[in-house]
């Protein structure tokens, strides 16, 4: 089954294809969108072991000349050193402006490779082949690319749209269970910010959702997340306003990731904790009902994600909030909900209330 979504951005529009066992269609799809010449497939050692071969074979069968670069797996790969190493690999592979790059992997690979594609020769085309749930529903769609600095995540980057996104749901079968569950945090987020019936459907199908092999359900779920993301990005590509709703749960989530040390608490786990924080703040500030707040806490808990954070003290977390790139004049901004399916952006919370909400999560 193939689930098609269009990201409608004028001349930068592109399609997202979601399906089970579709990776071997990559070469044909690249040809259909007008890509040509040489292609450098960039992946990491975990993903490459399973999927680099079929990716290259599909591209070569369609007439492309391929090279492969394999990176170490993990968040620490998303750094400036790797960007420069990849520029050298692009040159070795003979990539010119008629060539393109395929990002084969999760969010780290997609963000890093997208940034390399955005900047090598002032920009060459690239294709996203997300293999983690997080990358399929969020990071591969919408053109945010970038790397981390020691001071914080994603502090350097560019908006740069891919030419095509192809998500093969079968790749979720080789994803670590912890990563899969963490990806579900972003799935739940779409229900909270945009689509109450979708949230309800997720609540009703928790058991099935926890099975990464249930590709029929996942095609619908991933497809719906991509539709929502595409709709938001089409209205606000460069995050002038609306796009920031996608950051629900991320203000505190990013801070927890940073305080814990990157990789200790993974992104979706941070988003889960941050979403509970935002839901509790929403009860006081934007009229979210207690019932909806509890539904939000319960669904993250049912997925097996953390909803408390006893190990991190407020003063460390507050310092981490100050370096978040969404913070203005030291004041963190929050996306808050008035009900499930409706949020708005730009809320400030008093220092005292932030600390109280945090203490309640210990
Ligand atoms: N991950 C949030 C965004 O793409 O805007």
Coordinates of C-alpha atoms and ligand atoms in Angstrom, one line a residue:
X1 CA 0.0 0.0 0.0
X2 CA 1.3 3.4 -0.9
X3 CA 0.1 6.5 0.9
X4 CA 0.8 9.7 -1.0
X5 CA 1.0 13.2 0.5
X6 CA 1.9 16.4 -1.3
X7 CA 3.9 19.1 0.5
X8 CA 2.6 22.1 -1.4
X9 CA 5.3 24.7 -1.6
X10 CA 5.0 26.0 -5.2
X11 CA 8.1 25.2 -7.2
X12 CA 9.6 23.5 -4.1
X13 CA 6.6 21.1 -3.8
X14 CA 7.3 17.4 -3.3
X15 CA 5.6 14.1 -2.6
X16 CA 5.8 11.8 0.4
X17 CA 5.3 8.1 -0.3
X18 CA 4.6 5.8 2.6
X19 CA 4.2 2.0 2.2
X20 CA 5.5 -1.4 3.2
X21 CA 8.3 -2.9 1.1
X22 CA 8.6 0.2 -1.2
X23 CA 12.3 0.8 -0.9
X24 CA 13.0 -0.9 -4.2
X25 CA 10.8 1.8 -5.9
X26 CA 13.3 4.5 -5.0
X27 CA 15.3 4.6 -8.3
X28 CA 12.1 4.8 -10.4
X29 CA 10.7 7.6 -8.2
X30 CA 13.9 9.6 -8.4
X31 CA 13.7 9.4 -12.2
X32 CA 10.1 10.5 -12.1
X33 CA 10.9 13.7 -10.2
X34 CA 13.6 14.5 -12.7
X35 CA 16.7 13.6 -10.7
X36 CA 19.7 12.5 -12.8
X37 CA 23.4 11.8 -12.8
X38 CA 25.5 10.6 -9.9
X39 CA 24.1 9.9 -6.4
X40 CA 25.8 9.6 -3.1
X41 CA 23.8 7.5 -0.6
X42 CA 24.6 8.6 3.0
X43 CA 23.6 6.3 5.8
X44 CA 24.8 5.1 9.2
X45 CA 26.3 1.8 10.2
X46 CA 23.1 0.4 11.7
X47 CA 20.8 1.3 8.8
X48 CA 23.4 0.7 6.1
X49 CA 23.8 -2.9 7.1
X50 CA 20.2 -3.6 6.3
X51 CA 19.2 -1.2 3.6
X52 CA 22.2 0.3 1.7
X53 CA 22.3 -2.6 -0.7
X54 CA 18.7 -2.5 -1.8
X55 CA 18.8 1.3 -2.0
X56 CA 21.8 1.3 -4.3
X57 CA 20.4 -1.6 -6.3
X58 CA 17.2 0.3 -6.9
X59 CA 19.0 3.5 -7.9
X60 CA 21.4 1.6 -10.2
X61 CA 18.6 -0.4 -11.9
X62 CA 17.1 3.0 -12.7
X63 CA 20.3 4.1 -14.4
X64 CA 22.0 6.2 -11.6
X65 CA 25.7 5.8 -10.7
X66 CA 25.9 5.4 -6.9
X67 CA 28.5 5.8 -4.1
X68 CA 28.0 5.1 -0.5
X69 CA 29.1 6.9 2.7
X70 CA 28.5 5.2 6.0
X71 CA 28.6 7.3 9.2
X72 CA 28.8 6.2 12.9
X73 CA 25.4 5.9 14.4
X74 CA 24.2 8.3 17.1
X75 CA 23.4 11.9 17.9
X76 CA 27.1 12.8 18.2
X77 CA 27.4 12.3 14.4
X78 CA 25.3 15.4 13.9
X79 CA 28.2 17.8 14.2
X80 CA 30.4 20.2 12.2
X81 CA 33.3 17.7 11.8
X82 CA 31.0 15.2 10.0
X83 CA 29.7 18.0 7.7
X84 CA 33.3 18.6 6.5
X85 CA 34.0 14.9 6.1
X86 CA 30.9 14.6 4.0
X87 CA 31.8 17.5 1.7
X88 CA 35.1 15.6 1.0
X89 CA 33.0 12.4 0.3
X90 CA 30.8 14.5 -2.1
X91 CA 33.9 15.6 -4.0
X92 CA 35.4 12.1 -4.1
X93 CA 32.1 10.8 -5.5
X94 CA 32.3 13.4 -8.2
X95 CA 29.1 15.1 -7.3
X96 CA 28.3 18.2 -9.3
X97 CA 25.2 20.4 -9.5
X98 CA 23.5 17.7 -11.7
X99 CA 24.0 15.1 -9.0
X100 CA 22.0 14.4 -5.8
X101 CA 22.3 12.9 -2.4
X102 CA 20.1 10.3 -0.7
X103 CA 19.7 10.5 3.1
X104 CA 19.0 6.9 4.2
X105 CA 18.4 6.7 8.0
X106 CA 16.8 8.3 11.0
X107 CA 16.6 11.9 12.1
X108 CA 20.3 12.3 12.7
X109 CA 21.2 11.2 9.1
X110 CA 18.4 13.2 7.6
X111 CA 19.2 16.5 9.4
X112 CA 22.9 16.2 8.8
X113 CA 22.7 15.1 5.1
X114 CA 20.0 17.7 4.4
X115 CA 22.4 20.4 5.7
X116 CA 25.3 19.0 3.6
X117 CA 22.9 19.0 0.5
X118 CA 21.8 22.6 1.3
X119 CA 25.4 23.9 1.4
X120 CA 27.6 21.7 -0.9
X121 CA 28.1 23.8 -4.1
X122 CA 25.5 26.2 -2.5
X123 CA 22.9 23.4 -2.7
X124 CA 22.3 20.2 -4.6
X125 CA 19.1 18.1 -4.6
X126 CA 18.5 15.5 -2.0
X127 CA 16.0 12.8 -1.2
X128 CA 14.9 11.7 2.2
X129 CA 14.5 7.9 2.9
X130 CA 13.6 7.9 6.6
X131 CA 14.0 4.6 8.4
X132 CA 12.9 5.5 11.9
X133 CA 9.4 6.4 13.0
X134 CA 10.5 9.8 14.2
X135 CA 12.1 10.6 10.9
X136 CA 9.0 9.3 8.9
X137 CA 6.5 11.4 10.8
X138 CA 8.6 14.5 11.5
X139 CA 12.2 15.2 10.7
X140 CA 12.2 14.0 7.0
X141 CA 9.3 16.3 6.1
X142 CA 9.3 20.1 6.0
X143 CA 12.9 20.9 5.1
X144 CA 14.5 21.6 8.5
X145 CA 18.1 20.5 8.3
X146 CA 21.0 21.2 10.6
X147 CA 23.6 20.1 13.1
X148 CA 24.2 20.4 16.9
X149 CA 26.7 22.6 18.6
X150 CA 28.2 21.7 22.0
X151 CA 26.0 24.5 23.4
X152 CA 22.7 23.1 22.1
X153 CA 20.8 21.0 19.6
X154 CA 20.1 22.2 16.0
X155 CA 21.7 25.6 16.6
X156 CA 23.1 25.7 13.0
X157 CA 21.0 24.8 10.0
X158 CA 19.0 25.7 6.9
X159 CA 15.5 25.3 5.6
X160 CA 16.1 23.2 2.5
X161 CA 13.4 20.9 1.1
X162 CA 14.0 17.4 -0.3
X163 CA 12.8 16.5 -3.8
X164 CA 11.1 13.4 -2.5
X165 CA 10.4 11.5 0.7
X166 CA 10.1 7.7 0.6
X167 CA 9.2 5.9 3.9
X168 CA 9.3 2.1 3.8
X169 CA 7.4 0.9 6.8
X170 CA 9.3 -2.4 6.8
X171 CA 12.4 -0.6 8.0
X172 CA 10.5 -0.1 11.4
X173 CA 11.0 -3.8 11.9
X174 CA 14.7 -3.4 12.5
X175 CA 14.3 -0.3 14.7
X176 CA 15.2 -0.7 18.4
X177 CA 12.0 -0.9 20.4
X178 CA 13.0 2.1 22.5
X179 CA 13.4 4.2 19.3
X180 CA 10.1 3.0 18.0
X181 CA 8.2 4.0 21.2
X182 CA 10.0 7.3 21.3
X183 CA 8.8 7.9 17.7
X184 CA 5.2 7.4 18.9
X185 CA 5.6 10.5 21.0
X186 CA 5.7 12.6 17.8
X187 CA 2.7 10.7 16.5
X188 CA 0.7 11.5 19.6
X189 CA 1.8 15.1 19.3
X190 CA -0.1 15.5 16.0
X191 CA -3.3 14.4 17.7
X192 CA -2.8 16.9 20.5
X193 CA -2.0 19.9 18.2
X194 CA -4.3 19.3 15.3
X195 CA -6.6 16.4 15.2
X196 CA -8.8 15.2 18.1
X197 CA -10.3 12.2 16.2
X198 CA -6.8 11.0 15.3
X199 CA -5.8 11.3 19.0
X200 CA -8.9 9.2 19.9
X201 CA -8.0 6.6 17.3
X202 CA -4.5 6.3 18.8
X203 CA -6.0 5.9 22.3
X204 CA -8.3 3.1 20.9
X205 CA -5.4 1.3 19.2
X206 CA -2.5 1.4 21.7
X207 CA -1.9 -2.3 21.6
X208 CA -1.8 -2.5 17.8
X209 CA 0.3 0.6 17.6
X210 CA 3.0 -0.9 19.8
X211 CA 3.5 -3.6 17.1
X212 CA 6.0 -2.1 14.6
X213 CA 5.0 -4.9 12.2
X214 CA 1.4 -3.7 11.9
X215 CA 2.1 -2.0 8.6
X216 CA -1.6 -1.6 7.7
X217 CA -2.3 0.6 10.7
X218 CA 1.1 2.3 10.5
X219 CA 0.5 3.3 6.8
X220 CA -2.6 5.2 8.0
X221 CA -0.9 6.6 11.1
X222 CA 2.3 7.7 9.3
X223 CA 0.3 9.0 6.4
X224 CA -2.0 11.1 8.6
X225 CA 1.0 12.6 10.5
X226 CA 2.6 13.5 7.2
X227 CA -0.6 15.1 6.0
X228 CA -0.8 17.2 9.1
X229 CA 2.9 18.2 8.9
X230 CA 2.5 19.0 5.2
X231 CA -0.5 21.2 5.8
X232 CA 1.3 23.1 8.6
X233 CA 4.5 23.5 6.6
X234 CA 2.6 24.6 3.4
X235 CA 1.2 27.5 5.4
X236 CA 4.4 28.5 7.2
X237 CA 7.5 27.0 5.8
X238 CA 10.0 29.0 7.7
X239 CA 8.3 29.1 11.1
X240 CA 7.1 32.6 11.1
X241 CA 4.2 31.5 13.3
X242 CA 2.0 28.5 12.8
X243 CA 4.8 26.0 12.3
X244 CA 5.8 26.4 15.9
X245 CA 2.8 24.4 16.9
X246 CA 4.9 21.4 15.9
X247 CA 7.0 22.2 19.0
X248 CA 4.4 21.2 21.5
X249 CA 6.2 19.5 24.3
X250 CA 9.6 20.4 22.8
X251 CA 10.6 23.4 25.0
X252 CA 11.0 21.3 28.1
X253 CA 11.7 18.2 26.1
X254 CA 14.9 19.7 24.5
X255 CA 16.0 20.9 27.9
X256 CA 15.6 17.5 29.5
X257 CA 17.6 15.9 26.7
X258 CA 20.3 18.5 27.2
X259 CA 20.5 18.1 31.0
X260 CA 20.4 14.3 30.8
X261 CA 23.3 14.4 28.3
X262 CA 22.4 13.8 24.7
X263 CA 21.5 10.2 24.0
X264 CA 20.6 9.4 27.7
X265 CA 17.1 10.6 27.3
X266 CA 16.2 10.3 23.6
X267 CA 14.1 12.9 21.7
X268 CA 10.7 11.3 22.0
X269 CA 11.2 10.6 25.7
X270 CA 12.0 14.2 26.2
X271 CA 8.9 15.2 24.2
X272 CA 6.8 12.9 26.4
X273 CA 8.0 14.6 29.6
X274 CA 7.7 18.0 27.9
X275 CA 4.2 17.3 26.7
X276 CA 3.0 16.4 30.2
X277 CA 4.6 19.6 31.5
X278 CA 2.8 21.6 28.7
X279 CA -0.5 19.9 29.3
X280 CA -0.3 20.7 33.1
X281 CA 0.6 24.3 32.3
X282 CA -2.3 24.4 29.8
X283 CA -4.8 23.5 32.5
X284 CA -4.0 26.7 34.3
X285 CA -3.2 29.0 31.4
X286 CA -5.3 28.0 28.4
X287 CA -8.3 26.2 29.9
X288 CA -7.3 22.6 29.0
X289 CA -9.7 20.4 30.9
X290 CA -8.4 18.1 33.6
X291 CA -9.9 15.2 31.6
X292 CA -7.9 16.1 28.5
X293 CA -4.7 16.6 30.6
X294 CA -5.1 13.1 32.1
X295 CA -5.8 11.6 28.6
X296 CA -2.5 13.1 27.4
X297 CA -0.6 11.8 30.4
X298 CA -2.2 8.4 30.1
X299 CA -1.5 7.9 26.4
X300 CA 2.3 8.6 26.9
X301 CA 2.3 6.3 29.8
X302 CA 0.5 3.5 27.9
X303 CA 3.2 3.8 25.2
X304 CA 5.8 3.2 27.9
X305 CA 7.3 6.7 27.7
X306 CA 8.4 8.6 30.8
X307 CA 6.0 11.1 32.2
X308 CA 7.9 12.1 35.3
X309 CA 11.4 13.5 35.7
X310 CA 12.7 13.0 39.2
X311 CA 16.4 13.0 38.3
X312 CA 16.8 16.6 37.0
X313 CA 16.6 19.6 39.3
X314 CA 14.9 22.8 38.3
X315 CA 17.9 25.0 38.2
X316 CA 19.7 22.8 35.7
X317 CA 16.6 22.6 33.6
X318 CA 16.0 26.3 33.8
X319 CA 19.6 27.0 32.5
X320 CA 19.0 24.6 29.7
X321 CA 15.8 26.4 28.7
X322 CA 17.7 29.6 28.3
X323 CA 19.8 28.3 25.5
X324 CA 16.9 26.8 23.6
X325 CA 16.7 28.6 20.2
X326 CA 13.1 29.4 20.7
X327 CA 13.9 31.4 23.9
X328 CA 13.6 35.1 23.5
X329 CA 15.4 37.4 26.0
X330 CA 15.9 34.4 28.4
X331 CA 12.1 33.8 28.5
X332 CA 11.1 30.4 27.2
X333 CA 8.0 30.2 24.9
X334 CA 5.5 27.4 25.2
X335 CA 2.9 25.9 22.9
X336 CA -0.1 25.3 25.0
X337 CA -3.5 23.5 24.4
X338 CA -7.0 24.7 25.0
X339 CA -8.3 21.2 24.2
X340 CA -7.0 18.1 22.5
X341 CA -6.7 19.1 18.8
X342 CA -6.2 22.8 19.4
X343 CA -3.1 24.6 20.5
X344 CA -1.5 28.0 20.1
X345 CA 2.0 29.4 20.4
X346 CA 4.1 31.9 22.2
X347 CA 2.9 31.5 25.8
X348 CA 5.1 32.6 28.7
X349 CA 4.8 31.0 32.1
X350 CA 5.9 32.8 35.3
X351 CA 9.1 31.6 36.9
X352 CA 7.2 30.4 40.0
X353 CA 4.7 28.4 38.0
X354 CA 7.3 26.8 35.8
X355 CA 9.1 25.6 38.9
X356 CA 5.9 24.4 40.6
X357 CA 4.8 22.4 37.6
X358 CA 8.3 20.9 37.4
X359 CA 8.3 20.0 41.1
X360 CA 5.0 18.3 40.6
X361 CA 6.6 16.0 38.0
X362 CA 9.3 14.6 40.4
Ligands
LIG1 N1 10.1 19.3 14.0 C1 9.4 20.6 13.9 C2 9.4 21.2 12.6 O1 9.7 20.5 11.6 O2 9.0 22.3 12.4

